[in-house]
mmCIF file of C-alpha atoms in Angstrom:
data_model
loop_
_atom_site.group_PDB
_atom_site.id
_atom_site.type_symbol
_atom_site.label_atom_id
_atom_site.label_comp_id
_atom_site.label_asym_id
_atom_site.label_seq_id
_atom_site.Cartn_x
_atom_site.Cartn_y
_atom_site.Cartn_z
ATOM 1 C CA ARG A 1 -2.660 -24.911 -7.495
ATOM 2 C CA LYS A 2 -1.157 -21.518 -8.264
ATOM 3 C CA GLU A 3 2.352 -20.871 -6.974
ATOM 4 C CA VAL A 4 1.279 -17.586 -5.322
ATOM 5 C CA GLU A 5 -2.357 -16.988 -4.436
ATOM 6 C CA GLN A 6 -4.012 -13.746 -3.433
ATOM 7 C CA ASP A 7 -7.554 -12.578 -2.827
ATOM 8 C CA PRO A 8 -8.401 -10.730 -6.087
ATOM 9 C CA GLY A 9 -10.586 -8.156 -4.360
ATOM 10 C CA PRO A 10 -11.440 -5.454 -5.100
ATOM 11 C CA PHE A 11 -11.270 -3.982 -1.642
ATOM 12 C CA ASN A 12 -13.297 -0.782 -1.480
ATOM 13 C CA VAL A 13 -12.507 1.157 1.700
ATOM 14 C CA PRO A 14 -13.006 4.707 2.974
ATOM 15 C CA GLU A 15 -10.082 7.006 3.665
ATOM 16 C CA GLY A 16 -8.594 6.301 7.080
ATOM 17 C CA ALA A 17 -9.528 2.621 7.079
ATOM 18 C CA THR A 18 -7.148 -0.212 7.880
ATOM 19 C CA VAL A 19 -6.957 -2.914 5.229
ATOM 20 C CA ALA A 20 -5.183 -6.260 5.225
ATOM 21 C CA PHE A 21 -4.060 -8.330 2.242
ATOM 22 C CA ASN A 22 -3.201 -11.995 2.497
ATOM 23 C CA CYS A 23 -1.122 -14.232 0.276
ATOM 24 C CA THR A 24 -0.015 -17.870 0.301
ATOM 25 C CA TYR A 25 2.794 -19.518 -1.649
ATOM 26 C CA SER A 26 3.311 -23.152 -2.533
ATOM 27 C CA ASN A 27 7.091 -23.646 -2.644
ATOM 28 C CA SER A 28 8.569 -24.009 0.817
ATOM 29 C CA ALA A 29 12.056 -23.460 -0.647
ATOM 30 C CA SER A 30 11.222 -19.843 -1.546
ATOM 31 C CA GLN A 31 13.797 -17.462 -0.139
ATOM 32 C CA SER A 32 12.755 -13.845 -0.699
ATOM 33 C CA PHE A 33 9.401 -12.185 -0.425
ATOM 34 C CA PHE A 34 8.065 -8.841 -1.533
ATOM 35 C CA TRP A 35 5.037 -6.659 -1.979
ATOM 36 C CA TYR A 36 4.939 -4.660 -5.189
ATOM 37 C CA ARG A 37 2.417 -1.978 -6.022
ATOM 38 C CA GLN A 38 1.089 -1.489 -9.544
ATOM 39 C CA ASP A 39 -0.943 1.510 -10.656
ATOM 40 C CA CYS A 40 -3.323 1.155 -13.584
ATOM 41 C CA ARG A 41 -1.397 0.529 -16.837
ATOM 42 C CA LYS A 42 1.954 1.184 -15.129
ATOM 43 C CA GLU A 43 4.879 -1.023 -14.143
ATOM 44 C CA PRO A 44 5.114 -2.796 -10.758
ATOM 45 C CA LYS A 45 7.076 -0.852 -8.164
ATOM 46 C CA LEU A 46 8.649 -2.342 -5.069
ATOM 47 C CA LEU A 47 6.655 -1.416 -1.980
ATOM 48 C CA MET A 48 8.636 -3.406 0.560
ATOM 49 C CA SER A 49 10.567 -6.589 1.162
ATOM 50 C CA VAL A 50 9.082 -8.987 3.709
ATOM 51 C CA TYR A 51 11.130 -10.560 6.491
ATOM 52 C CA SER A 52 10.334 -13.345 8.942
ATOM 53 C CA SER A 53 10.666 -10.922 11.850
ATOM 54 C CA GLY A 54 8.051 -8.652 10.294
ATOM 55 C CA ASN A 55 8.820 -5.173 9.095
ATOM 56 C CA GLU A 56 7.170 -1.799 9.007
ATOM 57 C CA ASP A 57 7.495 1.212 6.737
ATOM 58 C CA GLY A 58 5.314 4.081 7.891
ATOM 59 C CA ARG A 59 1.684 3.027 7.492
ATOM 60 C CA PHE A 60 2.645 -0.313 5.930
ATOM 61 C CA THR A 61 3.416 -3.490 7.875
ATOM 62 C CA ALA A 62 4.424 -6.791 6.286
ATOM 63 C CA GLN A 63 4.558 -10.190 7.919
ATOM 64 C CA LEU A 64 5.900 -13.556 6.796
ATOM 65 C CA ASN A 65 5.068 -16.940 8.304
ATOM 66 C CA ARG A 66 7.359 -19.531 6.706
ATOM 67 C CA ALA A 67 5.753 -22.449 8.541
ATOM 68 C CA SER A 68 2.346 -21.752 7.030
ATOM 69 C CA GLN A 69 3.766 -20.200 3.813
ATOM 70 C CA TYR A 70 1.733 -17.075 4.365
ATOM 71 C CA ILE A 71 2.507 -13.417 3.702
ATOM 72 C CA SER A 72 0.464 -10.398 4.740
ATOM 73 C CA LEU A 73 0.382 -6.660 4.183
ATOM 74 C CA LEU A 74 -1.413 -4.249 6.486
ATOM 75 C CA ILE A 75 -2.129 -0.670 5.441
ATOM 76 C CA ARG A 76 -3.199 1.701 8.201
ATOM 77 C CA ASP A 77 -4.910 5.071 7.751
ATOM 78 C CA SER A 78 -5.595 4.496 4.030
ATOM 79 C CA LYS A 79 -5.092 7.417 1.667
ATOM 80 C CA LEU A 80 -6.697 8.027 -1.714
ATOM 81 C CA SER A 81 -3.217 7.639 -3.201
ATOM 82 C CA ASP A 82 -3.041 4.044 -1.901
ATOM 83 C CA SER A 83 -5.537 3.000 -4.591
ATOM 84 C CA ALA A 84 -3.667 0.479 -6.745
ATOM 85 C CA THR A 85 -3.165 -3.248 -7.253
ATOM 86 C CA TYR A 86 -0.927 -4.909 -4.678
ATOM 87 C CA LEU A 87 1.135 -7.842 -5.930
ATOM 88 C CA CYS A 88 2.474 -10.522 -3.625
ATOM 89 C CA VAL A 89 5.820 -11.744 -4.976
ATOM 90 C CA VAL A 90 8.076 -14.674 -4.144
ATOM 91 C CA ASN A 91 11.643 -15.259 -5.342
ATOM 92 C CA GLU A 92 12.882 -18.826 -5.371
ATOM 93 C CA LEU A 93 16.492 -17.910 -6.174
ATOM 94 C CA ARG A 94 17.152 -21.306 -7.744
ATOM 95 C CA GLY A 95 20.485 -20.255 -9.255
ATOM 96 C CA TYR A 96 18.739 -17.442 -11.041
ATOM 97 C CA ASN A 97 16.584 -14.595 -9.908
ATOM 98 C CA LYS A 98 12.984 -15.441 -10.842
ATOM 99 C CA LEU A 99 10.058 -13.543 -9.390
ATOM 100 C CA ILE A 100 6.741 -15.355 -9.087
ATOM 101 C CA PHE A 101 3.783 -12.998 -8.866
ATOM 102 C CA GLY A 102 0.315 -13.432 -7.521
ATOM 103 C CA ALA A 103 -2.500 -12.090 -9.678
ATOM 104 C CA GLY A 104 -2.781 -9.024 -7.426
ATOM 105 C CA THR A 105 -5.374 -7.565 -5.083
ATOM 106 C CA ARG A 106 -7.024 -4.353 -6.197
ATOM 107 C CA LEU A 107 -7.565 -1.632 -3.585
ATOM 108 C CA ALA A 108 -9.873 1.347 -4.112
ATOM 109 C CA VAL A 109 -9.843 4.012 -1.386
ATOM 110 C CA HIS A 110 -12.748 6.446 -1.552
ATOM 111 C CA PRO A 111 -13.360 9.797 0.185
ATOM 112 C CA GLU B 1 12.445 6.478 -11.379
ATOM 113 C CA THR B 2 14.152 3.081 -11.626
ATOM 114 C CA GLY B 3 16.566 3.986 -14.426
ATOM 115 C CA VAL B 4 15.268 1.046 -16.478
ATOM 116 C CA THR B 5 14.076 2.146 -19.911
ATOM 117 C CA GLN B 6 12.079 0.198 -22.468
ATOM 118 C CA SER B 7 11.208 0.888 -26.075
ATOM 119 C CA PRO B 8 8.882 1.211 -27.788
ATOM 120 C CA THR B 9 6.092 2.065 -25.343
ATOM 121 C CA HIS B 10 3.334 0.780 -27.603
ATOM 122 C CA LEU B 11 3.314 -1.520 -30.610
ATOM 123 C CA ILE B 12 0.647 -2.954 -32.890
ATOM 124 C CA LYS B 13 1.406 -6.039 -34.971
ATOM 125 C CA THR B 14 -0.560 -8.633 -36.880
ATOM 126 C CA ARG B 15 -0.568 -12.402 -36.438
ATOM 127 C CA GLY B 16 2.500 -14.124 -37.843
ATOM 128 C CA GLN B 17 4.732 -11.067 -37.658
ATOM 129 C CA GLN B 18 7.893 -10.752 -35.596
ATOM 130 C CA VAL B 19 8.658 -8.141 -32.940
ATOM 131 C CA THR B 20 11.747 -6.908 -31.080
ATOM 132 C CA LEU B 21 11.480 -5.110 -27.742
ATOM 133 C CA ARG B 22 14.387 -3.331 -26.097
ATOM 134 C CA CYS B 23 15.514 -2.664 -22.543
ATOM 135 C CA SER B 24 18.318 -0.674 -20.950
ATOM 136 C CA SER B 25 19.178 -1.763 -17.426
ATOM 137 C CA GLN B 26 19.872 0.367 -14.379
ATOM 138 C CA SER B 27 23.457 1.500 -13.867
ATOM 139 C CA GLY B 28 25.369 -1.053 -11.788
ATOM 140 C CA HIS B 29 23.035 -3.916 -12.656
ATOM 141 C CA ASN B 30 24.216 -6.913 -14.674
ATOM 142 C CA THR B 31 21.053 -8.991 -15.084
ATOM 143 C CA VAL B 32 17.911 -8.461 -17.122
ATOM 144 C CA SER B 33 14.679 -10.414 -16.750
ATOM 145 C CA TRP B 34 11.650 -10.291 -19.022
ATOM 146 C CA TYR B 35 8.051 -10.771 -17.945
ATOM 147 C CA GLN B 36 4.737 -10.947 -19.772
ATOM 148 C CA GLN B 37 1.663 -9.487 -18.086
ATOM 149 C CA ALA B 38 -1.722 -10.281 -19.577
ATOM 150 C CA LEU B 39 -4.710 -8.167 -18.603
ATOM 151 C CA GLY B 40 -5.877 -8.917 -15.064
ATOM 152 C CA GLN B 41 -2.931 -11.211 -14.320
ATOM 153 C CA GLY B 42 0.341 -10.876 -12.492
ATOM 154 C CA PRO B 43 3.545 -10.766 -14.555
ATOM 155 C CA GLN B 44 4.831 -14.155 -15.774
ATOM 156 C CA PHE B 45 8.573 -14.835 -16.009
ATOM 157 C CA ILE B 46 9.779 -15.360 -19.586
ATOM 158 C CA PHE B 47 13.566 -15.602 -19.124
ATOM 159 C CA GLN B 48 16.598 -13.946 -17.607
ATOM 160 C CA TYR B 49 19.937 -12.921 -19.097
ATOM 161 C CA TYR B 50 23.245 -12.723 -17.258
ATOM 162 C CA ARG B 51 26.696 -12.419 -18.811
ATOM 163 C CA GLU B 52 25.071 -12.339 -22.254
ATOM 164 C CA GLU B 53 23.547 -15.802 -21.798
ATOM 165 C CA GLU B 54 20.098 -17.057 -20.916
ATOM 166 C CA ASN B 55 20.298 -17.860 -17.223
ATOM 167 C CA GLY B 56 16.808 -19.240 -16.613
ATOM 168 C CA ARG B 57 13.569 -19.658 -18.535
ATOM 169 C CA GLY B 58 9.884 -19.816 -17.717
ATOM 170 C CA ASN B 59 7.164 -21.769 -19.489
ATOM 171 C CA PHE B 60 7.341 -19.960 -22.840
ATOM 172 C CA PRO B 61 7.860 -21.526 -26.295
ATOM 173 C CA PRO B 62 11.128 -21.167 -28.266
ATOM 174 C CA ARG B 63 9.630 -18.449 -30.473
ATOM 175 C CA PHE B 64 10.332 -16.191 -27.486
ATOM 176 C CA SER B 65 14.058 -15.485 -27.566
ATOM 177 C CA GLY B 66 16.403 -12.841 -26.278
ATOM 178 C CA LEU B 67 19.813 -11.278 -26.261
ATOM 179 C CA GLN B 68 21.945 -9.425 -23.772
ATOM 180 C CA PHE B 69 24.688 -7.073 -24.913
ATOM 181 C CA PRO B 70 28.049 -6.230 -23.284
ATOM 182 C CA ASN B 71 26.535 -3.052 -21.800
ATOM 183 C CA TYR B 72 23.880 -5.275 -20.122
ATOM 184 C CA SER B 73 21.022 -3.960 -22.263
ATOM 185 C CA SER B 74 18.712 -6.613 -23.668
ATOM 186 C CA GLU B 75 16.269 -7.475 -26.415
ATOM 187 C CA LEU B 76 13.213 -9.707 -26.397
ATOM 188 C CA ASN B 77 12.248 -11.187 -29.765
ATOM 189 C CA VAL B 78 8.948 -12.892 -30.467
ATOM 190 C CA ASN B 79 8.439 -14.724 -33.763
ATOM 191 C CA ALA B 80 5.200 -15.876 -35.390
ATOM 192 C CA LEU B 81 3.053 -13.634 -33.223
ATOM 193 C CA GLU B 82 -0.235 -15.028 -31.936
ATOM 194 C CA LEU B 83 -3.279 -13.152 -30.660
ATOM 195 C CA ASP B 84 -2.551 -14.375 -27.108
ATOM 196 C CA ASP B 85 0.819 -12.604 -27.209
ATOM 197 C CA SER B 86 -1.049 -9.327 -26.692
ATOM 198 C CA ALA B 87 0.181 -8.145 -23.288
ATOM 199 C CA LEU B 88 2.369 -5.722 -21.382
ATOM 200 C CA TYR B 89 6.008 -6.825 -21.650
ATOM 201 C CA LEU B 90 8.117 -5.796 -18.692
ATOM 202 C CA CYS B 91 11.846 -5.716 -18.361
ATOM 203 C CA ALA B 92 13.455 -5.819 -14.927
ATOM 204 C CA SER B 93 17.072 -5.198 -14.036
ATOM 205 C CA SER B 94 18.921 -6.491 -10.988
ATOM 206 C CA PHE B 95 22.361 -7.375 -9.712
ATOM 207 C CA HIS B 96 23.351 -11.035 -9.844
ATOM 208 C CA GLY B 97 25.520 -11.858 -6.877
ATOM 209 C CA GLN B 98 26.582 -15.200 -5.404
ATOM 210 C CA GLY B 99 25.364 -16.952 -2.279
ATOM 211 C CA LYS B 100 24.261 -14.566 0.441
ATOM 212 C CA GLU B 101 24.924 -11.621 -1.835
ATOM 213 C CA MET B 102 22.373 -13.024 -4.279
ATOM 214 C CA ILE B 103 19.771 -13.076 -1.555
ATOM 215 C CA ALA B 104 20.680 -9.629 -0.260
ATOM 216 C CA LYS B 105 20.734 -7.903 -3.641
ATOM 217 C CA ASN B 106 18.087 -9.719 -5.652
ATOM 218 C CA ILE B 107 15.593 -6.870 -5.867
ATOM 219 C CA GLN B 108 14.341 -6.326 -9.402
ATOM 220 C CA TYR B 109 13.437 -2.900 -10.747
ATOM 221 C CA PHE B 110 11.007 -2.648 -13.615
ATOM 222 C CA GLY B 111 10.832 -0.483 -16.686
ATOM 223 C CA ALA B 112 7.569 1.115 -17.770
ATOM 224 C CA GLY B 113 6.883 -1.729 -20.190
ATOM 225 C CA THR B 114 5.955 -2.160 -23.832
ATOM 226 C CA ARG B 115 2.287 -2.695 -24.553
ATOM 227 C CA LEU B 116 1.983 -5.083 -27.509
ATOM 228 C CA SER B 117 -1.285 -5.569 -29.376
ATOM 229 C CA VAL B 118 -1.535 -8.405 -31.898
ATOM 230 C CA LEU B 119 -4.430 -8.118 -34.335
#
């Protein structure tokens, strides 16, 4: 079983759509959670941290359920510029700072 | 921009050769991590350097080695290159705190990567 699992997609949605990405992780001791965004042939960039209370940044909402080891990302009112791969990331912080990435979910927003 | 710089941006090598990749960390950061990203995969943790020592290692063979310098910059060295080493190599810088500070400040910022092709 992979440490972080995501739906590979691709998700093809029209502009203005709402899209949800799901992710599960296997290590219950994981302590920090993130969504990174990666454009084609570029480096991953932090989109947002994910907290148990849920958090929102504009059109983006992230949720964490520690009991079920599940992380989600909701994008409302999709823009063409949201087209990218979204990486679910877990940090176990086991004395050192190691990020464990899912394989990513590709999103394509079309006019 | 993250302030993390990597060089070179692209590199072509042949099997059996050795390669050195370089990374300059963001100002104020003291930790550098290296990741390998194969096509269609998420990045995989290679190792991390803190205080000029390897602080943690992923599932990579000893021919992957590294250094960290007093200014916190870092090198990744790969010996005896294999075809499967072809990938995007990413460097990430962060601040290594202790306890709650580690949790609060553990965000990693990535450089643009070095794309290595092994022929």
